[in-house]
GROMACS .gro file of C-alpha atoms in nm:
model
  253
    1MET     CA    1   2.172  -2.462  -0.712
    2SER     CA    2   1.981  -2.491  -1.043
    3THR     CA    3   1.709  -2.311  -1.192
    4GLU     CA    4   1.479  -2.599  -1.176
    5ALA     CA    5   1.568  -2.653  -0.818
    6LEU     CA    6   1.484  -2.278  -0.722
    7GLN     CA    7   1.120  -2.305  -0.868
    8LEU     CA    8   0.860  -2.334  -0.603
    9LYS     CA    9   0.530  -2.464  -0.713
   10VAL     CA   10   0.192  -2.314  -0.586
   11ASP     CA   11   0.069  -2.651  -0.460
   12GLU     CA   12   0.375  -2.658  -0.252
   13LEU     CA   13   0.326  -2.305  -0.108
   14ASN     CA   14  -0.012  -2.395  -0.022
   15GLN     CA   15   0.093  -2.693   0.177
   16MET     CA   16   0.360  -2.506   0.385
   17SER     CA   17   0.321  -2.299   0.699
   18LEU     CA   18   0.413  -1.951   0.666
   19THR     CA   19   0.732  -2.003   0.857
   20LYS     CA   20   0.834  -2.295   0.664
   21MET     CA   21   0.748  -2.084   0.342
   22VAL     CA   22   0.996  -1.791   0.412
   23GLU     CA   23   1.262  -1.975   0.555
   24ASP     CA   24   1.254  -2.234   0.241
   25ASN     CA   25   1.626  -2.227   0.082
   26ARG     CA   26   1.447  -2.129  -0.250
   27VAL     CA   27   1.263  -1.836  -0.118
   28GLN     CA   28   1.580  -1.722   0.074
   29SER     CA   29   1.790  -1.761  -0.258
   30ARG     CA   30   1.538  -1.575  -0.450
   31PHE     CA   31   1.501  -1.287  -0.208
   32VAL     CA   32   1.863  -1.254  -0.162
   33SER     CA   33   1.951  -1.252  -0.558
   34LEU     CA   34   1.654  -0.998  -0.627
   35TYR     CA   35   1.786  -0.761  -0.376
   36ASN     CA   36   2.142  -0.777  -0.459
   37LYS     CA   37   2.078  -0.758  -0.847
   38ILE     CA   38   1.836  -0.467  -0.845
   39HIS     CA   39   1.989  -0.270  -0.601
   40GLY     CA   40   2.334  -0.322  -0.674
   41ASP     CA   41   2.419  -0.429  -0.329
   42VAL     CA   42   2.553  -0.743  -0.136
   43SER     CA   43   2.362  -0.698   0.176
   44GLY     CA   44   2.071  -0.902   0.045
   45GLU     CA   45   2.141  -1.184   0.307
   46LEU     CA   46   2.124  -0.938   0.594
   47ILE     CA   47   1.805  -0.776   0.455
   48TYR     CA   48   1.643  -1.133   0.428
   49GLU     CA   49   1.683  -1.226   0.781
   50LYS     CA   50   1.560  -0.883   0.914
   51GLU     CA   51   1.264  -0.878   0.672
   52LYS     CA   52   1.185  -1.233   0.744
   53PHE     CA   53   1.132  -1.155   1.113
   54ASN     CA   54   0.927  -0.837   1.035
   55PHE     CA   55   0.698  -1.034   0.786
   56LEU     CA   56   0.626  -1.337   1.030
   57ARG     CA   57   0.550  -1.085   1.298
   58LYS     CA   58   0.324  -0.885   1.110
   59VAL     CA   59   0.107  -1.176   0.969
   60SER     CA   60   0.096  -1.336   1.301
   61GLU     CA   61  -0.062  -1.016   1.439
   62SER     CA   62  -0.339  -0.995   1.190
   63ALA     CA   63  -0.613  -1.229   1.144
   64GLU     CA   64  -0.693  -1.087   0.791
   65LEU     CA   65  -0.352  -1.142   0.689
   66ASN     CA   66  -0.354  -1.502   0.817
   67ASN     CA   67  -0.650  -1.566   0.589
   68CYS     CA   68  -0.468  -1.446   0.269
   69SER     CA   69  -0.338  -1.697   0.012
   70ARG     CA   70   0.005  -1.828   0.031
   71LEU     CA   71   0.083  -1.720  -0.308
   72SER     CA   72  -0.009  -1.363  -0.251
   73LEU     CA   73   0.204  -1.362   0.074
   74TYR     CA   74   0.492  -1.501  -0.114
   75GLY     CA   75   0.467  -1.218  -0.358
   76ALA     CA   76   0.444  -0.948  -0.087
   77PHE     CA   77   0.744  -1.090   0.088
   78LEU     CA   78   0.942  -1.073  -0.234
   79ASP     CA   79   0.815  -0.730  -0.312
   80LEU     CA   80   0.992  -0.635   0.003
   81SER     CA   81   1.316  -0.722  -0.161
   82VAL     CA   82   1.232  -0.580  -0.516
   83ASN     CA   83   1.124  -0.241  -0.379
   84GLY     CA   84   1.410  -0.226  -0.133
   85LEU     CA   85   1.150  -0.142   0.168
   86SER     CA   86   1.133  -0.266   0.520
   87LEU     CA   87   0.841  -0.364   0.742
   88ASP     CA   88   1.003  -0.202   1.056
   89GLN     CA   89   0.763   0.012   1.209
   90GLY     CA   90   0.957   0.294   1.378
   91SER     CA   91   0.897   0.660   1.344
   92LYS     CA   92   0.906   0.682   0.981
   93PRO     CA   93   0.793   0.332   0.835
   94LEU     CA   94   0.858   0.262   0.491
   95ALA     CA   95   0.596  -0.008   0.417
   96TYR     CA   96   0.274  -0.180   0.552
   97LEU     CA   97   0.147  -0.526   0.468
   98MET     CA   98  -0.215  -0.495   0.351
   99SER     CA   99  -0.492  -0.720   0.246
  100ARG     CA  100  -0.795  -0.715   0.002
  101SER     CA  101  -1.045  -0.930  -0.135
  102VAL     CA  102  -1.019  -1.036  -0.514
  103LYS     CA  103  -1.254  -1.220  -0.749
  104THR     CA  104  -1.104  -1.549  -0.833
  105GLY     CA  105  -1.291  -1.582  -1.161
  106MET     CA  106  -1.483  -1.894  -1.033
  107LYS     CA  107  -1.848  -1.918  -0.930
  108ASP     CA  108  -2.006  -2.116  -0.632
  109GLN     CA  109  -2.310  -2.361  -0.685
  110GLN     CA  110  -2.521  -2.046  -0.672
  111GLY     CA  111  -2.351  -1.868  -0.946
  112ARG     CA  112  -2.204  -1.614  -0.687
  113ASP     CA  113  -1.845  -1.476  -0.742
  114ILE     CA  114  -1.592  -1.663  -0.542
  115TYR     CA  115  -1.335  -1.419  -0.350
  116GLU     CA  116  -1.010  -1.497  -0.179
  117LYS     CA  117  -0.809  -1.270   0.045
  118ARG     CA  118  -0.474  -1.161  -0.111
  119ALA     CA  119  -0.194  -0.988   0.077
  120TYR     CA  120   0.017  -0.683  -0.096
  121LEU     CA  121   0.266  -0.449  -0.002
  122GLU     CA  122   0.166  -0.080   0.032
  123ALA     CA  123   0.447   0.179   0.046
  124SER     CA  124   0.418   0.455   0.309
  125PRO     CA  125   0.481   0.834   0.241
  126TYR     CA  126   0.846   0.757   0.330
  127GLY     CA  127   0.866   0.451   0.138
  128GLU     CA  128   0.732   0.613  -0.158
  129LEU     CA  129   0.988   0.900  -0.111
  130VAL     CA  130   1.270   0.665  -0.091
  131MET     CA  131   1.195   0.462  -0.422
  132ARG     CA  132   1.139   0.797  -0.612
  133MET     CA  133   1.462   0.930  -0.496
  134ARG     CA  134   1.653   0.606  -0.555
  135ALA     CA  135   1.501   0.631  -0.910
  136GLY     CA  136   1.615   0.991  -0.950
  137GLN     CA  137   1.274   1.107  -1.004
  138VAL     CA  138   1.262   1.371  -0.716
  139ARG     CA  139   1.501   1.578  -0.496
  140HIS     CA  140   1.274   1.673  -0.212
  141VAL     CA  141   0.918   1.660  -0.111
  142ASP     CA  142   0.776   1.930   0.128
  143ASN     CA  143   0.538   1.821   0.415
  144PRO     CA  144   0.197   1.780   0.295
  145VAL     CA  145  -0.073   2.082   0.359
  146ILE     CA  146  -0.374   1.933   0.493
  147LEU     CA  147  -0.696   2.098   0.365
  148TYR     CA  148  -0.990   2.138   0.622
  149GLU     CA  149  -1.346   2.227   0.583
  150GLY     CA  150  -1.344   2.620   0.541
  151ASP     CA  151  -1.015   2.644   0.389
  152ILE     CA  152  -0.986   2.821   0.047
  153PHE     CA  153  -0.778   2.613  -0.201
  154GLU     CA  154  -0.776   2.710  -0.575
  155PRO     CA  155  -0.553   2.513  -0.810
  156GLU     CA  156  -0.458   2.653  -1.131
  157LEU     CA  157  -0.242   2.549  -1.444
  158LEU     CA  158  -0.031   2.813  -1.582
  159PRO     CA  159   0.084   2.843  -1.944
  160GLY     CA  160   0.365   2.574  -2.017
  161GLY     CA  161   0.220   2.331  -1.772
  162GLN     CA  162   0.339   2.486  -1.421
  163LYS     CA  163   0.090   2.412  -1.133
  164THR     CA  164   0.021   2.648  -0.874
  165ALA     CA  165  -0.251   2.708  -0.607
  166ARG     CA  166  -0.400   3.002  -0.401
  167TYR     CA  167  -0.426   2.859  -0.044
  168LYS     CA  168  -0.572   3.042   0.255
  169PRO     CA  169  -0.648   2.849   0.573
  170ALA     CA  170  -0.948   2.942   0.771
  171ILE     CA  171  -0.812   3.088   1.101
  172PRO     CA  172  -0.947   3.014   1.340
  173ARG     CA  173  -1.053   2.689   1.210
  174LYS     CA  174  -1.422   2.629   1.146
  175SER     CA  175  -1.391   2.233   1.126
  176ASN     CA  176  -1.180   1.933   1.190
  177LYS     CA  177  -1.319   1.758   0.875
  178ILE     CA  178  -1.025   1.683   0.646
  179ILE     CA  179  -1.136   1.774   0.271
  180GLY     CA  180  -0.803   1.696   0.095
  181ALA     CA  181  -0.447   1.804   0.072
  182PHE     CA  182  -0.169   1.922  -0.145
  183ILE     CA  183   0.199   1.873  -0.154
  184CYS     CA  184   0.498   2.029  -0.339
  185ILE     CA  185   0.748   1.797  -0.514
  186THR     CA  186   1.096   1.910  -0.626
  187ARG     CA  187   1.220   1.727  -0.915
  188ASN     CA  188   1.601   1.646  -0.974
  189ASP     CA  189   1.625   1.921  -1.233
  190GLY     CA  190   1.510   2.192  -0.974
  191THR     CA  191   1.152   2.231  -1.122
  192THR     CA  192   0.854   2.182  -0.896
  193ASP     CA  193   0.536   1.998  -0.918
  194LEU     CA  194   0.210   2.056  -0.726
  195GLN     CA  195  -0.014   1.747  -0.638
  196TRP     CA  196  -0.322   1.749  -0.465
  197MET     CA  197  -0.625   1.521  -0.361
  198LEU     CA  198  -0.949   1.659  -0.291
  199GLU     CA  199  -1.274   1.511  -0.109
  200ASP     CA  200  -1.420   1.345  -0.418
  201ASP     CA  201  -1.061   1.169  -0.496
  202ILE     CA  202  -1.057   1.049  -0.143
  203LYS     CA  203  -1.416   0.925  -0.139
  204ARG     CA  204  -1.343   0.736  -0.470
  205LEU     CA  205  -1.040   0.572  -0.330
  206GLN     CA  206  -1.218   0.466  -0.008
  207GLY     CA  207  -1.497   0.320  -0.201
  208TRP     CA  208  -1.260   0.112  -0.394
  209SER     CA  209  -1.094  -0.014  -0.080
  210GLU     CA  210  -1.454  -0.088   0.068
  211ARG     CA  211  -1.542  -0.290  -0.265
  212ASN     CA  212  -1.226  -0.475  -0.238
  213ASN     CA  213  -1.301  -0.592   0.104
  214SER     CA  214  -1.660  -0.693   0.014
  215LYS     CA  215  -1.779  -1.038   0.106
  216TRP     CA  216  -2.085  -1.246   0.117
  217VAL     CA  217  -2.302  -1.231   0.441
  218GLU     CA  218  -2.623  -1.409   0.546
  219GLU     CA  219  -2.900  -1.172   0.552
  220ASN     CA  220  -3.290  -1.262   0.584
  221GLY     CA  221  -3.193  -1.621   0.499
  222LYS     CA  222  -3.015  -1.534   0.184
  223LYS     CA  223  -2.660  -1.453   0.085
  224VAL     CA  224  -2.605  -1.089  -0.012
  225LYS     CA  225  -2.271  -0.919  -0.100
  226LYS     CA  226  -2.173  -0.618   0.129
  227ASP     CA  227  -1.886  -0.384   0.087
  228GLY     CA  228  -1.619  -0.426   0.393
  229PRO     CA  229  -1.462  -0.167   0.583
  230PRO     CA  230  -1.189   0.027   0.406
  231ASN     CA  231  -0.821  -0.067   0.480
  232ALA     CA  232  -0.668   0.087   0.800
  233LEU     CA  233  -0.460   0.323   0.569
  234TYR     CA  234  -0.774   0.503   0.469
  235THR     CA  235  -0.870   0.615   0.796
  236SER     CA  236  -0.727   0.728   1.139
  237ASN     CA  237  -0.820   0.593   1.462
  238LYS     CA  238  -1.050   0.899   1.484
  239GLY     CA  239  -1.231   0.782   1.190
  240GLN     CA  240  -1.092   1.051   0.965
  241ILE     CA  241  -0.878   1.016   0.640
  242ASP     CA  242  -0.510   0.930   0.735
  243THR     CA  243  -0.280   1.208   0.635
  244GLY     CA  244   0.005   0.960   0.581
  245PHE     CA  245  -0.231   0.796   0.344
  246LEU     CA  246  -0.292   1.121   0.152
  247GLU     CA  247   0.076   1.192   0.114
  248ALA     CA  248   0.182   0.839  -0.011
  249LYS     CA  249  -0.083   0.867  -0.291
  250MET     CA  250   0.024   1.217  -0.390
  251ILE     CA  251   0.381   1.127  -0.415
  252LYS     CA  252   0.277   0.812  -0.602
  253HIS     CA  253   0.083   0.999  -0.852
   0.00000   0.00000   0.00000
C-alpha cells in the first residue's frame, strides 16, 4: 500500500465511528508497522487485534472518553503501539486511557476560551517500569514507601550527588492521611537513586489535573469557568491520593 493511501485526514477521522476508525486498514497498518519497527518484533498484528478490543471496550465504558476528539483518540490508540503498552486491566495494568480538557486556541462569541476533550495514554507504575527497563534505564525498582502524617522523612543530598533519607514511621500510626512517598531505583550500572514526592508536589499535580478538566458552567445567569474534578488516577475510591499514581510519577521523574 502506498504512503498516500495510508494517510488519514482529520476530516475523515471526525466522520468515522470509533469502531470504524480503529478497524480502518490504514490505522491497522500504521499500528502494526510502528510496533514491529520500534520494538524489533513481528507480533504487531496480534498486538493490534488485542488492543483494538481493549481500546473499544474502555471508551465504551466512559462518557468522558466518548466525548473526546477523534484525533486525540487516534493518537492514544497509536501510543499503545509506540510505547508497547496494553490496556488489559489485570492485577498489574500497564496503562490507562485518560481524558482532559484542552484549549483549542479559539474563542466563542463572548470571547471565552473554547475547550475540547482530548484522550491520552497514561502509563501505570508497572508500565513505566516496563518502558524504563526496556530502554536500559533501570534494573530494579523497590516497592514505594508511603508517608503518612506523623512520619519523619528527611531527604539529604550527599557529596557526589548521592541521595539518601532518614525515615522513621510513626508507630502506632497517628493518621491515615497520605503526605507523600519515596522509592529506591537501581540503575543498570548498580548505582541507586532515591525519588520522592511530598504533599506540595501532590497538590500541584492534582491542581493541574483540576484545571485541565475545567469547563464553562451557568452560575447566576452568567457563564463562569470552574475547575473540574481531578482524573481518577489522582485519588483512590476513599478520596485519598492513589499510591499507584505516586509510584508512576516517581519512576517517570
